[in-house]
Amino acid sequence: SATADGFELVASLDWTKWLGISANYTRTDSRRATTGERLPGQARDETFVRLLVGPEERWKLIAELERVGEILVNEGGSRRLPAREVWN
């Protein structure tokens, strides 16, 4: 068996009709109940930010950043996917 704890923060703000930003952050701590080791296949931290510029009903420019923390690939953690960032 395993346990998972964490939290998520979400915020969105439209400064003007032409400028808005939204963001979310997720923190997850999932562990095996017997050993206390992290579960594979799940990043501990994930962040997403979106910036929107323009009158949305006519046109818009969007910039996005997604950051995913390190992911354990196997039990024990000897294989890992490194943290990564994607910009759109």
PDB file of C-alpha atoms in Angstrom:
ATOM      1  CA  SER A   1       0.000   0.000   0.000  1.00  0.00           C
ATOM      2  CA  ALA A   2       0.986   3.635  -0.345  1.00  0.00           C
ATOM      3  CA  THR A   3       0.088   7.093   0.889  1.00  0.00           C
ATOM      4  CA  ALA A   4      -0.073  10.360  -1.013  1.00  0.00           C
ATOM      5  CA  ASP A   5      -0.198  13.850   0.462  1.00  0.00           C
ATOM      6  CA  GLY A   6       0.164  17.216  -1.176  1.00  0.00           C
ATOM      7  CA  PHE A   7      -1.389  20.510  -2.110  1.00  0.00           C
ATOM      8  CA  GLU A   8      -2.186  22.652  -5.119  1.00  0.00           C
ATOM      9  CA  LEU A   9      -2.122  26.451  -5.400  1.00  0.00           C
ATOM     10  CA  VAL A  10      -4.019  28.166  -8.221  1.00  0.00           C
ATOM     11  CA  ALA A  11      -4.221  31.875  -9.073  1.00  0.00           C
ATOM     12  CA  SER A  12      -5.560  33.887 -11.989  1.00  0.00           C
ATOM     13  CA  LEU A  13      -5.584  37.622 -12.567  1.00  0.00           C
ATOM     14  CA  ASP A  14      -6.895  39.737 -15.451  1.00  0.00           C
ATOM     15  CA  TRP A  15      -5.041  43.028 -15.042  1.00  0.00           C
ATOM     16  CA  THR A  16      -6.795  44.653 -17.991  1.00  0.00           C
ATOM     17  CA  LYS A  17      -8.915  43.553 -20.955  1.00  0.00           C
ATOM     18  CA  TRP A  18      -5.617  43.008 -22.776  1.00  0.00           C
ATOM     19  CA  LEU A  19      -3.458  41.333 -20.133  1.00  0.00           C
ATOM     20  CA  GLY A  20      -3.993  38.296 -17.926  1.00  0.00           C
ATOM     21  CA  ILE A  21      -1.909  35.723 -16.084  1.00  0.00           C
ATOM     22  CA  SER A  22      -2.748  32.383 -14.516  1.00  0.00           C
ATOM     23  CA  ALA A  23      -0.571  29.936 -12.626  1.00  0.00           C
ATOM     24  CA  ASN A  24      -0.727  26.745 -10.637  1.00  0.00           C
ATOM     25  CA  TYR A  25       1.718  24.783  -8.513  1.00  0.00           C
ATOM     26  CA  THR A  26       1.272  21.190  -7.337  1.00  0.00           C
ATOM     27  CA  ARG A  27       3.318  19.422  -4.662  1.00  0.00           C
ATOM     28  CA  THR A  28       2.790  15.670  -4.208  1.00  0.00           C
ATOM     29  CA  ASP A  29       4.498  13.396  -1.710  1.00  0.00           C
ATOM     30  CA  SER A  30       3.608   9.770  -2.484  1.00  0.00           C
ATOM     31  CA  ARG A  31       5.412   6.994  -0.611  1.00  0.00           C
ATOM     32  CA  ARG A  32       5.269   3.266  -0.003  1.00  0.00           C
ATOM     33  CA  ALA A  33       3.728   2.621   3.400  1.00  0.00           C
ATOM     34  CA  THR A  34       6.162  -0.190   4.214  1.00  0.00           C
ATOM     35  CA  THR A  35       9.469   1.397   3.174  1.00  0.00           C
ATOM     36  CA  GLY A  36       8.792   5.145   3.038  1.00  0.00           C
ATOM     37  CA  GLU A  37      10.373   5.333  -0.438  1.00  0.00           C
ATOM     38  CA  ARG A  38       8.895   7.624  -3.100  1.00  0.00           C
ATOM     39  CA  LEU A  39       6.603   6.027  -5.663  1.00  0.00           C
ATOM     40  CA  PRO A  40       7.910   5.946  -9.233  1.00  0.00           C
ATOM     41  CA  GLY A  41       6.137   7.654 -12.129  1.00  0.00           C
ATOM     42  CA  GLN A  42       5.118  10.857 -10.379  1.00  0.00           C
ATOM     43  CA  ALA A  43       6.909  14.185 -10.160  1.00  0.00           C
ATOM     44  CA  ARG A  44       7.087  15.748  -6.719  1.00  0.00           C
ATOM     45  CA  ASP A  45       6.651  19.298  -8.104  1.00  0.00           C
ATOM     46  CA  GLU A  46       4.776  20.663 -11.135  1.00  0.00           C
ATOM     47  CA  THR A  47       4.328  24.310 -12.139  1.00  0.00           C
ATOM     48  CA  PHE A  48       2.346  25.894 -14.977  1.00  0.00           C
ATOM     49  CA  VAL A  49       2.164  29.612 -15.892  1.00  0.00           C
ATOM     50  CA  ARG A  50       0.227  31.238 -18.748  1.00  0.00           C
ATOM     51  CA  LEU A  51       0.426  34.876 -19.885  1.00  0.00           C
ATOM     52  CA  LEU A  52      -2.301  36.135 -22.247  1.00  0.00           C
ATOM     53  CA  VAL A  53      -1.980  39.414 -24.171  1.00  0.00           C
ATOM     54  CA  GLY A  54      -4.606  40.900 -26.481  1.00  0.00           C
ATOM     55  CA  PRO A  55      -8.369  41.363 -26.714  1.00  0.00           C
ATOM     56  CA  GLU A  56      -9.393  37.715 -26.347  1.00  0.00           C
ATOM     57  CA  GLU A  57     -12.576  38.077 -28.406  1.00  0.00           C
ATOM     58  CA  ARG A  58     -10.534  39.251 -31.461  1.00  0.00           C
ATOM     59  CA  TRP A  59      -6.989  37.863 -31.141  1.00  0.00           C
ATOM     60  CA  LYS A  60      -4.536  36.850 -28.455  1.00  0.00           C
ATOM     61  CA  LEU A  61      -0.901  36.004 -27.872  1.00  0.00           C
ATOM     62  CA  ILE A  62      -0.186  33.334 -25.303  1.00  0.00           C
ATOM     63  CA  ALA A  63       3.084  32.398 -23.593  1.00  0.00           C
ATOM     64  CA  GLU A  64       3.237  29.300 -21.386  1.00  0.00           C
ATOM     65  CA  LEU A  65       5.789  27.702 -19.104  1.00  0.00           C
ATOM     66  CA  GLU A  66       5.430  24.189 -17.746  1.00  0.00           C
ATOM     67  CA  ARG A  67       7.994  22.818 -15.305  1.00  0.00           C
ATOM     68  CA  VAL A  68       7.933  19.221 -14.122  1.00  0.00           C
ATOM     69  CA  GLY A  69      10.283  18.035 -11.386  1.00  0.00           C
ATOM     70  CA  GLU A  70      12.394  14.896 -11.403  1.00  0.00           C
ATOM     71  CA  ILE A  71      10.472  11.627 -11.850  1.00  0.00           C
ATOM     72  CA  LEU A  72      11.628   8.291 -10.453  1.00  0.00           C
ATOM     73  CA  VAL A  73      11.392   5.625 -13.144  1.00  0.00           C
ATOM     74  CA  ASN A  74      11.800   2.499 -11.024  1.00  0.00           C
ATOM     75  CA  GLU A  75      11.401   1.307  -7.456  1.00  0.00           C
ATOM     76  CA  GLY A  76      14.400   2.352  -5.381  1.00  0.00           C
ATOM     77  CA  GLY A  77      15.133   5.410  -7.540  1.00  0.00           C
ATOM     78  CA  SER A  78      18.204   4.170  -9.414  1.00  0.00           C
ATOM     79  CA  ARG A  79      16.696   5.435 -12.711  1.00  0.00           C
ATOM     80  CA  ARG A  80      15.316   8.951 -12.934  1.00  0.00           C
ATOM     81  CA  LEU A  81      13.972  11.352 -15.539  1.00  0.00           C
ATOM     82  CA  PRO A  82      15.517  14.773 -14.955  1.00  0.00           C
ATOM     83  CA  ALA A  83      13.403  17.845 -14.268  1.00  0.00           C
ATOM     84  CA  ARG A  84      12.353  19.659 -17.425  1.00  0.00           C
ATOM     85  CA  GLU A  85      10.866  22.922 -18.661  1.00  0.00           C
ATOM     86  CA  VAL A  86       8.727  23.478 -21.745  1.00  0.00           C
ATOM     87  CA  TRP A  87       8.092  26.958 -23.140  1.00  0.00           C
ATOM     88  CA  ASN A  88       5.268  27.585 -25.620  1.00  0.00           C
TER      89      ASN A  88
END
